[in-house]
Amino acid sequence: MAERSFVEEVKKLRLGAGEVFSGEGILAVTKALLESGVAYVAGYQGAPISHLMDVLADAQDILTDHGIRFENSASEATAAATLAASVNYPLRGAVTFKATVGTNVASDALANLASGGVLGGALIIVGEDYGEGSSIMQERSHAFAMKSQMWLLDPRPNLPCIVQAVKDGFDLSEASSTPVMLQLRIRACHVHGQFVASDNRKSAFTLQQALAEPQRDVNRIVLPPASFLHEKEKVEQRWPAAVRFIQERQLNEFFAEDADDVGVVVQGGTYNTLIRALNHLGLADVYGESQLPLYVMNVAYPLVDAEFERFCQGKRAILVLEEGQPNFVEQNVADILRRLGSTTTLHGKDLLPLAGEYNTATLLKGLTAFLQQYGKLAPEPKARKMIPLVAAPAATSAELAANVHARPPGFCTGCPERPIFTAMKLVERELGPHHVTADIGCHLFSILPPFNIGATTMGYGLGAASAAAFNVPGGRRAISVMGDGGFWHNGLTSGIANAVFNRSDNLTIVVDNSYTSATGGQDILSSKALNATRSTGHAIEQAVRGVGVRWVRTLKRTYDLKAMTATLREALTTKEKGPKVLVAQSECMLNKQRREKPQVRKAVAAGQRVVRERFGVDPDTCTGDHSCIRLSGCPSLTIKPNPDPLRTDPVAAVQDSCVGCGLCGEVSHAAVLCPSFYRAEIVTNPTRGDRLRQRVRQAVIGWLQRRDAQRRAQLAF
Amino acid sequence: MSVQQPIKIAILAMGGEGGGVLADWIVDLGEHQGWHAQTTSVPGVAQRTGATIYYVELLPPAPQPTTRQPVLALMPMPGDVDVVLCSELMEAGRAVQRGLVTPQRTTLITSTHRVYAIAEKAAMGDGRVNDEVLVQHAREAAQKLVSFDMARTAEESGSVISAVLFGALCGVGALPFSRADFEATIERGGVGVKPSLKAFGRGCQAALGQDAPAAEPAATVPTPAPQTAAVAALLQRVEREHRPACQHVVREGVRRLIDYQDTAYAALYLDRLAALVRQAGADEDTLVRETARHLALWMSYEDTIRVADLKTRDSRFQRVQGEVRAKADQQLHINEFMHPRIEEVCETLPAALGRWLARPHALHRLVARFTREGRVIRTSSLRGFALLWLLSRWRVARRSTLRYVQENQRIEHWVQRVQALAASHPALALEVARLQRLVKGYGDTHARGLRNYQTLLGVLDRHGATLAPAQLARLRDAALADEHGKALQAALQQQALHA
């Protein structure tokens, strides 16, 4: 069950010609796929393209209507290999994943695909997670396009352009027999806008037809001598074909081409930011009307020499705006200009930062330097009156900085992963610190306070693999953490099977919360949910035993801190040789709440007896040490001013958002913290028996309490 | 070239707070009036309680027909934002820090409530940042500031902060749309419309200034009204023996110790303070006040009797009822998480018996085995209540318990140290008094605190009056910096005090 339901959005996928689609960028891409007549779609979820996958998952009926095969691929490599269907048949296919992590995983399949080339249009939609708010290492997909010679589209970030890019991408792919990558930056994926829809198209050729009459062409297979020919074909046929197509279809755009003797070259994805920067300089209006010549490359790779020749005609200088490094585009432009013997001066990273996101302020600075150099702006430009960039005085900003803390994402309220790390902290107290390798997933939040657990993260599913070297006699065992998502993505083989084969002695904890939670709660093989279109319920323990692990423990309730610490202790101290695997199971609380809340509401409305549990802290026994918070970090476990007139340290407090997961109580028991925690059970619609018992209790307890209260009242003042 | 400019709106929120809903409302509001509206954000993992920014641009319809579509930006630029909406006070500080709020043009709308960051929550003492600083910077940075506790407003109207923020955005008049337009937007959303509209209305009013919260009434101290002669005598002693500036704290101490034990115990408290006052200079109010506060806290150390007493009170039952929002037609059960170890058992017994049981022998091992694990006691059941209630009655014998004997010794020792320094070195005496703050909590936490306290007393013993008060204060802060005592060790080494 995905985090969001897209029932409303799915309706938009049925819009016909002339109707206006209004919504997010990535959903527009989904509609564009249907309008392009795809025969199959595959992918692996991850920000920012998860919604594409989730919408398609909710749109099974539309997909069936159009005869489209939709796969939730096991990994990005699987997704990329799925495009093999377009090698021998005129079938259009699209795959999607997060870049550059997904591109990395997929690169073997992509390279093979690009080598042999395609017959049907093959589109790789990558969500480029670069810049502020990114959760991955900062690299670009551009290098993958270059090395495998696939074409890379980077359209202007508005819905009509994005939709057009999808359609152009298929055409370009077919025209040049080459797979095409469509790069969408994270904000473009989530941008809200509108476009005029076209009718959806069914694929003229079907998957059934392909299976009925299988085709093969040994020249398309990556095997010598064909593979040597592929390389030649790429540069002699496919590349020129692509360049021709790009020019004929005018995929790249020229604005105000002859307005001045200097100009700016920009990739489509950065266009809006450039216009805003020019707007601040008084050189463009909000409709993109520019006084400076612009060459907008909606195709980021390959570059079109002739178009550069055209743009540089009569220009003293051009500025290439290229985010990230290395500066592939700028180098390429330098090469083009040199070969042309052009006298146009080239600027780029000499005026702009080598690394980091190009936001408006950065572009503004670079543009200003460029325009000043060519006398287009006065050294102290008057135009800058519009942007009062006042630097705060250092003293006040230091004072503010001391009072504004970073607020990184963390485990949700009641998250079942938190007790695993609490247990690790507790075991660490007994056995000393262990080397811990982390993975990708929600559990990676354990590297942050309050847990501070984990030393490296090498990639999705590579938690166990990254402890491989730490296998020496007499050493303290290394601990690896891996999510169920990473486990099925590749961790079973790269981590577990590898550990078996290499006779590892380490411990791997597999966090099994029934979903790939970090990417939005999609189902996977080990999901407990019954999914109408996927096969679930495949136990991780069975898979682990299947590859030869002997020491496997499955804990069905991560909140059981006692069992968790005991199992960890055993895993770290047992004499038994070989890899140890601990499967820690409890359902993702975010998904569980989403599932159960409506049911509870219904039961309450129907008059059934419902018990809600939540925790609380007695402020008069809490002494304000906050050990509980350091061992939990739950968002609903917080602090509040001490009501005691004699104390100053804030006391712990539980907010009403508490879901009663039980960890607070377990922690206070296991760590012998304090007696301040209580668990309240609130019974809605109590039965007659409940009410009777309550009356008896109240009579006795109430009587005693009143007596005590009277005594205290007498001594009060 | 068109001179039109969009209205630029940044929303700073934490994941799960409805920042996305708010952004969507603003877009829908604009589009319904025929404006161009664009929003974008970086949700990703930020939705899991991390801080994130939603950005909206609104452009009125073009004055002349144009074939070109507007080109709107996807992220806010420092110095170029018209309205900043923050769901929490520290996020407002972040907006100011990022330069999104400028005095020339930015309207800053923020809730003043706090959602504490993990570093603030996890500190061993008080790690909270200064809210005043945040408000001050927000006020200085913004052209116009609208700030009030929106969490409370949302809570009172049974809705969420985003609705209150939307109301405040309407009330502040930064957008050229009518209140009816705003409300129609919420109605079109179709989810939780009624409470959202209520919260919206409250937010709108607050921003208009019609609902400006009256200044907090100054807390009036009620005149003490003792019911019994013994209590009255104690209160008279407070007035007689202490300067007015100290009386309030001392009186609270007396109240605490009567509640903790009895009037005689409170008298002992006053005796100890009187001895200090005799030593201290006439104007050492801070020393007396702080000692009075810490002495009351130490003398009301949390033993099993005290915990049982506090847990079984009727006022506590009522507090829990309110805190968990149990309604009258619902039933409430309270389960306590207790972990009495053999140490606590021994401490609760009469001193001699307790000492004997603490020694390793068969009975010790037996009791130890039975107290290895924590217990859940249901105070709202007859059995659970009876157990705790009886334990609280053991108060009559508290002075004979092992814990009392131990604590009393420590208190005496500490009070004497403070007294001894009071005349010659009052600033150091004050820091010694404040060392009590280290000794808190239960079980391991208490043992750790006590260990740190004793370490610092050792330092005091070795270096005596040559120790600067600020040095001792730094050591105390270091002791509260981490659980493993690393900061304290480092501080001791740094100051070369580990002789």
XYZ file of N, CA and C in Angstrom, chain B residues 214-385:
516
model
N -4.550 39.169 25.139
C -4.244 40.123 26.193
C -2.935 39.725 26.847
N -2.228 40.715 27.367
C -0.969 40.426 28.051
C -1.246 39.441 29.178
N -0.338 38.483 29.316
C -0.489 37.482 30.373
C -0.692 38.198 31.712
N -1.758 37.877 32.412
C -1.936 38.530 33.696
C -0.780 38.160 34.629
N -0.267 39.188 35.315
C 0.837 38.930 36.235
C 0.370 37.926 37.286
N 1.195 36.896 37.477
C 0.802 35.849 38.421
C 0.721 36.454 39.832
N -0.456 36.454 40.357
C -0.596 37.000 41.704
C -0.307 35.885 42.704
N 0.513 36.207 43.660
C 0.844 35.212 44.682
C -0.236 35.278 45.761
N -0.982 34.190 45.899
C -2.029 34.244 46.929
C -1.406 34.310 48.330
N -2.065 35.050 49.191
C -1.550 35.160 50.556
C -1.700 33.803 51.224
N -0.650 33.368 51.884
C -0.732 32.051 52.539
C -1.854 32.046 53.580
N -2.616 30.977 53.590
C -3.706 30.854 54.566
C -3.590 29.520 55.275
N -2.715 29.434 56.254
C -2.508 28.156 56.941
C -3.747 27.732 57.734
N -3.962 26.419 57.764
C -5.123 25.884 58.475
C -4.758 25.456 59.898
N -3.510 25.157 60.118
C -3.141 24.645 61.434
C -2.033 25.503 62.050
N -1.945 25.408 63.338
C -0.982 26.231 64.087
C 0.453 25.887 63.703
N 0.709 24.583 63.503
C 2.077 24.153 63.185
C 2.551 24.774 61.879
N 1.672 24.778 60.894
C 2.021 25.358 59.600
C 2.198 26.863 59.739
N 1.279 27.492 60.486
C 1.362 28.941 60.683
C 2.699 29.315 61.317
N 3.135 28.513 62.272
C 4.412 28.794 62.949
C 5.566 28.735 61.955
N 5.518 27.752 61.064
C 6.575 27.628 60.060
C 6.611 28.857 59.165
N 5.424 29.298 58.756
C 5.357 30.438 57.855
C 5.867 31.705 58.546
N 5.554 31.814 59.846
C 6.070 32.963 60.589
C 7.589 32.943 60.632
N 8.123 31.734 60.804
C 9.590 31.613 60.805
C 10.177 32.097 59.489
N 9.517 31.718 58.373
C 10.024 32.139 57.058
C 10.107 33.654 57.015
N 9.032 34.320 57.481
C 9.007 35.785 57.422
C 10.060 36.399 58.333
N 10.243 35.769 59.465
C 11.161 36.306 60.460
C 12.618 36.116 60.018
N 12.894 34.946 59.469
C 14.292 34.573 59.254
C 14.828 34.945 57.885
N 13.930 35.306 56.950
C 14.416 35.551 55.580
C 13.995 36.899 55.046
N 14.893 37.470 54.222
C 14.588 38.726 53.562
C 13.465 38.506 52.548
N 12.669 39.530 52.258
C 11.512 39.358 51.360
C 11.882 38.718 50.017
N 13.060 39.018 49.504
C 13.450 38.488 48.193
C 13.593 36.970 48.209
N 13.780 36.404 49.390
C 13.993 34.956 49.479
C 12.751 34.207 49.944
N 11.803 34.947 50.487
C 10.685 34.283 51.168
C 9.880 33.357 50.260
N 9.700 33.799 49.017
C 8.864 32.989 48.127
C 9.440 31.580 47.957
N 10.729 31.518 47.657
C 11.356 30.209 47.428
C 11.330 29.378 48.710
N 11.645 30.003 49.812
C 11.680 29.257 51.079
C 10.288 28.711 51.396
N 9.284 29.560 51.142
C 7.917 29.119 51.411
C 7.572 27.900 50.530
N 7.998 27.953 49.268
C 7.756 26.799 48.386
C 8.471 25.560 48.917
N 9.657 25.774 49.466
C 10.408 24.663 50.055
C 9.642 24.063 51.226
N 9.123 24.928 52.048
C 8.348 24.456 53.213
C 7.135 23.669 52.727
N 6.461 24.229 51.724
C 5.272 23.551 51.187
C 5.656 22.158 50.688
N 6.777 22.091 49.973
C 7.214 20.817 49.414
C 7.490 19.794 50.512
N 8.156 20.232 51.582
C 8.602 19.264 52.586
C 7.485 18.837 53.513
N 6.499 19.709 53.718
C 5.313 19.264 54.454
C 4.605 18.191 53.629
N 4.488 18.484 52.347
C 3.825 17.545 51.444
C 4.613 16.237 51.374
N 5.913 16.342 51.461
C 6.785 15.176 51.340
C 6.758 14.329 52.598
N 6.847 15.022 53.780
C 6.933 14.258 55.021
C 5.968 14.819 56.067
N 6.397 15.851 56.770
C 5.529 16.450 57.791
C 6.077 17.814 58.207
N 5.440 18.457 59.149
C 5.857 19.808 59.541
C 7.231 19.784 60.222
N 7.518 18.710 60.919
C 8.814 18.631 61.595
C 9.945 18.623 60.581
N 9.697 17.940 59.475
C 10.712 17.864 58.426
C 10.930 19.255 57.831
N 9.827 19.995 57.646
C 9.936 21.361 57.132
C 10.704 22.234 58.123
N 10.513 21.973 59.402
C 11.239 22.742 60.418
C 12.739 22.462 60.311
N 13.089 21.204 60.055
C 14.501 20.859 59.869
C 15.093 21.635 58.690
N 14.273 21.769 57.657
C 14.675 22.534 56.469
C 14.976 23.975 56.864
N 14.088 24.563 57.650
C 14.288 25.957 58.059
C 15.505 26.092 58.968
N 15.727 25.083 59.805
C 16.913 25.115 60.681
C 18.180 25.179 59.849
N 18.215 24.330 58.810
C 19.412 24.266 57.972
C 19.639 25.601 57.251
N 18.548 26.187 56.789
C 18.680 27.464 56.093
C 19.102 28.573 57.051
N 18.541 28.523 58.250
C 18.857 29.558 59.239
C 20.352 29.580 59.524
N 20.923 28.369 59.582
C 22.362 28.279 59.844
C 23.139 28.946 58.708
N 22.648 28.782 57.497
C 23.315 29.391 56.345
C 23.186 30.906 56.397
N 21.991 31.380 56.697
C 21.752 32.829 56.737
C 22.683 33.484 57.762
N 22.897 32.805 58.868
C 23.790 33.349 59.900
C 25.195 33.532 59.353
N 25.633 32.598 58.506
C 26.988 32.659 57.966
C 27.114 33.672 56.838
N 26.076 33.718 56.004
C 26.182 34.512 54.783
C 26.071 35.992 55.081
N 26.602 36.794 54.161
C 26.477 38.238 54.271
C 25.016 38.632 54.162
N 24.711 39.838 54.594
C 23.319 40.267 54.700
C 22.626 40.310 53.339
N 23.392 40.553 52.288
C 22.716 40.724 50.996
C 22.958 39.570 50.035
N 23.285 38.411 50.559
C 23.522 37.260 49.687
C 22.209 36.563 49.334
N 21.290 37.320 48.736
C 19.971 36.753 48.428
C 20.040 35.582 47.457
N 20.873 35.732 46.428
C 20.946 34.666 45.428
C 21.426 33.369 46.063
N 22.443 33.466 46.896
C 22.971 32.277 47.561
C 21.883 31.607 48.396
N 21.172 32.412 49.164
C 20.142 31.842 50.036
C 19.018 31.236 49.202
N 18.595 31.981 48.188
C 17.498 31.486 47.341
C 17.877 30.174 46.666
N 19.051 30.135 46.065
C 19.455 28.932 45.351
C 19.652 27.759 46.304
N 20.249 28.045 47.456
C 20.421 26.963 48.431
C 19.059 26.473 48.908
N 18.164 27.418 49.144
C 16.815 27.037 49.602
C 16.138 26.137 48.577
N 16.298 26.486 47.328
C 15.680 25.710 46.258
C 16.295 24.314 46.178
N 17.615 24.279 46.135
C 18.280 22.973 45.989
C 18.131 22.118 47.243
N 18.123 22.769 48.408
C 17.953 21.998 49.649
C 16.568 21.347 49.675
N 15.564 22.116 49.267
C 14.200 21.548 49.254
C 14.133 20.366 48.301
N 14.789 20.513 47.149
C 14.765 19.422 46.168
C 15.488 18.193 46.705
N 16.631 18.437 47.353
C 17.375 17.281 47.849
C 16.623 16.598 48.983
N 16.089 17.425 49.891
C 15.375 16.821 51.031
C 14.120 16.088 50.580
N 13.607 16.453 49.403
C 12.446 15.702 48.892
C 12.896 14.736 47.799
N 14.022 14.054 48.066
C 14.550 13.066 47.116
C 13.474 12.030 46.792
N 13.558 11.502 45.557
C 12.483 10.618 45.080
C 12.738 9.178 45.529
N 12.195 8.776 46.663
C 12.293 7.366 47.051
C 10.997 6.656 46.670
N 10.952 5.366 46.917
C 9.774 4.586 46.513
C 8.498 5.103 47.172
N 8.667 5.589 48.421
C 7.498 6.081 49.144
C 6.912 7.299 48.440
N 7.807 8.204 48.043
C 7.377 9.427 47.387
C 6.679 9.119 46.050
N 7.303 8.211 45.292
C 6.729 7.866 43.991
C 5.342 7.261 44.180
N 5.228 6.341 45.140
C 3.937 5.704 45.389
C 2.905 6.742 45.807
N 3.330 7.691 46.625
C 2.442 8.743 47.107
C 1.917 9.573 45.926
N 2.847 10.026 45.074
C 2.450 10.887 43.959
C 1.568 10.154 42.951
N 1.852 8.867 42.778
C 1.115 8.110 41.760
C -0.325 7.822 42.172
N -0.593 7.801 43.489
C -1.926 7.379 43.932
C -2.855 8.550 44.246
N -2.398 9.766 44.060
C -3.239 10.906 44.432
C -4.419 11.108 43.469
N -5.498 11.653 44.010
C -6.654 11.913 43.154
C -6.335 12.986 42.113
N -5.521 13.972 42.526
C -5.175 15.041 41.588
C -4.410 14.475 40.389
N -3.626 13.445 40.642
C -2.864 12.833 39.569
C -3.789 12.080 38.616
N -4.754 11.371 39.177
C -5.715 10.659 38.333
C -6.431 11.645 37.405
N -6.798 12.811 37.997
C -7.498 13.811 37.183
C -6.588 14.370 36.094
N -5.307 14.575 36.457
C -4.377 15.136 35.478
C -4.227 14.192 34.279
N -4.088 12.898 34.584
C -3.942 11.921 33.503
C -5.194 11.922 32.631
N -6.342 11.964 33.289
C -7.617 11.990 32.554
C -7.626 13.130 31.526
N -7.151 14.307 31.981
C -7.119 15.466 31.090
C -6.067 15.314 30.008
N -4.910 14.809 30.422
C -3.789 14.738 29.485
C -4.065 13.773 28.327
N -4.689 12.659 28.623
C -4.951 11.695 27.550
C -6.307 11.955 26.894
N -6.943 13.044 27.322
C -8.225 13.476 26.741
C -9.277 12.375 26.787
N -9.360 11.708 27.929
C -10.400 10.710 28.087
C -11.709 11.440 28.383
N -12.733 11.116 27.634
C -14.020 11.793 27.843
C -14.788 11.095 28.953
N -15.850 11.759 29.397
C -16.596 11.260 30.560
C -17.177 9.866 30.306
N -17.573 9.595 29.069
C -18.185 8.296 28.802
C -17.157 7.219 28.451
N -15.877 7.585 28.555
C -14.839 6.585 28.316
C -14.252 6.150 29.656
N -13.697 4.956 29.675
C -13.026 4.502 30.900
C -11.528 4.627 30.737
N -10.867 4.912 31.861
C -9.424 5.109 31.805
C -8.727 4.143 32.756
N -7.746 3.448 32.253
C -6.883 2.618 33.099
C -5.481 3.172 33.044
N -4.821 3.194 34.202
C -3.455 3.714 34.238
C -2.511 2.597 34.657
N -1.496 2.369 33.814
C -0.508 1.330 34.112
C 0.858 1.971 34.316
N 1.460 1.694 35.455
C 2.755 2.315 35.761
C 3.883 1.373 35.355
N 4.951 1.969 34.858
C 6.148 1.182 34.542
C 7.158 1.374 35.662
N 7.226 0.381 36.540
C 8.095 0.454 37.716
C 9.217 -0.573 37.570
N 10.330 -0.228 38.131
C 11.428 -1.193 38.113
C 12.150 -1.167 39.456
N 11.477 -1.655 40.514
C 12.164 -1.667 41.804
C 13.235 -2.756 41.804
N 14.500 -2.359 42.000
C 15.577 -3.339 42.037
C 15.863 -3.654 43.510
N 16.770 -4.560 43.734
C 17.079 -4.912 45.134
C 17.593 -3.684 45.879
N 18.287 -2.789 45.161
C 18.777 -1.565 45.805
C 17.618 -0.779 46.422
N 16.531 -0.637 45.620
C 15.401 0.137 46.124
C 14.725 -0.586 47.295
N 14.682 -1.908 47.223
C 14.078 -2.661 48.322
C 14.863 -2.405 49.605
N 16.184 -2.524 49.528
C 17.030 -2.314 50.704
C 16.865 -0.896 51.247
N 16.818 0.056 50.331
C 16.736 1.457 50.756
C 15.443 1.779 51.480
N 14.399 1.026 51.141
C 13.100 1.304 51.721
C 12.967 0.662 53.107
N 13.816 -0.336 53.393
C 13.752 -1.027 54.697
C 14.448 -0.184 55.769
N 14.171 -0.472 57.037
C 14.914 0.178 58.110
C 16.421 -0.023 57.880
N 17.204 0.969 58.255
C 18.610 1.027 57.861
C 19.375 -0.268 58.127
N 19.266 -0.799 59.329
C 20.052 -1.983 59.692
C 19.652 -3.170 58.838
N 18.335 -3.357 58.699
C 17.819 -4.463 57.909
C 18.222 -4.306 56.448
N 18.121 -3.069 55.974
C 18.478 -2.773 54.591
C 19.931 -3.093 54.321
N 20.802 -2.688 55.250
C 22.242 -2.948 55.086
C 22.522 -4.432 55.064
N 21.791 -5.149 55.915
C 21.998 -6.589 55.989
C 21.577 -7.256 54.682
N 20.413 -6.832 54.174
C 19.898 -7.457 52.950
C 20.782 -7.117 51.744
N 21.448 -5.969 51.815
C 22.283 -5.548 50.687
C 23.530 -6.416 50.562
N 23.874 -7.151 51.677
C 25.056 -8.010 51.613
C 24.737 -9.282 50.823
N 25.731 -9.846 50.137
C 25.443 -11.042 49.337
C 25.207 -12.281 50.209
N 24.011 -12.775 50.229
C 23.686 -14.054 50.874
C 22.445 -14.608 50.199
N 21.966 -15.717 50.645
C 20.906 -16.435 49.933
C 19.665 -15.573 49.749
N 19.255 -14.901 50.817
C 18.037 -14.104 50.737
C 18.233 -12.952 49.739
N 19.419 -12.353 49.784
C 19.747 -11.272 48.850
C 19.572 -11.753 47.414
N 20.125 -12.963 47.163
C 20.050 -13.485 45.795
C 18.602 -13.757 45.399
N 17.843 -14.236 46.363
C 16.443 -14.545 46.081
C 15.685 -13.271 45.726
N 15.852 -12.246 46.573
C 15.159 -10.969 46.312
C 15.643 -10.385 44.996
N 16.969 -10.486 44.781
C 17.529 -9.933 43.551
C 16.899 -10.597 42.337
N 16.674 -11.930 42.461
C 16.111 -12.621 41.324
C 14.694 -12.136 41.019
N 13.961 -11.859 42.087
C 12.577 -11.430 41.889
C 12.454 -9.978 41.432
N 13.548 -9.229 41.532
C 13.451 -7.812 41.171
C 14.274 -7.498 39.937
N 14.625 -8.570 39.195
C 15.467 -8.315 38.040
C 14.698 -7.602 36.928
N 13.420 -7.862 36.879
C 12.662 -7.312 35.771
C 11.666 -6.252 36.188
N 11.391 -5.362 35.252
C 10.439 -4.303 35.522
C 9.028 -4.843 35.658
N 8.222 -4.087 36.321
C 6.841 -4.504 36.513
C 5.881 -3.430 36.037
N 4.741 -3.906 35.560
C 3.687 -2.956 35.196
C 2.602 -3.058 36.252
N 2.358 -1.954 36.927
C 1.363 -1.960 38.001
C 0.179 -1.110 37.586
N -0.992 -1.699 37.645
C -2.177 -0.957 37.227
C -2.751 -0.209 38.436
N -2.414 1.056 38.525
C -2.847 1.863 39.672
C -4.357 2.028 39.723
N -4.982 1.876 38.566
C -6.426 2.074 38.565
C -7.177 0.800 38.956
N -6.421 -0.295 39.268
C -7.092 -1.504 39.752
C -6.958 -1.559 41.268
N -7.814 -2.349 41.895
C -7.796 -2.403 43.360
C -6.467 -2.910 43.888
N -5.974 -3.988 43.268
C -4.725 -4.571 43.757
C -3.552 -3.621 43.608
N -3.435 -3.062 42.407
C -2.317 -2.167 42.129
C -2.364 -0.941 43.027
N -3.556 -0.392 43.177
C -3.693 0.796 44.006
C -3.316 0.488 45.448
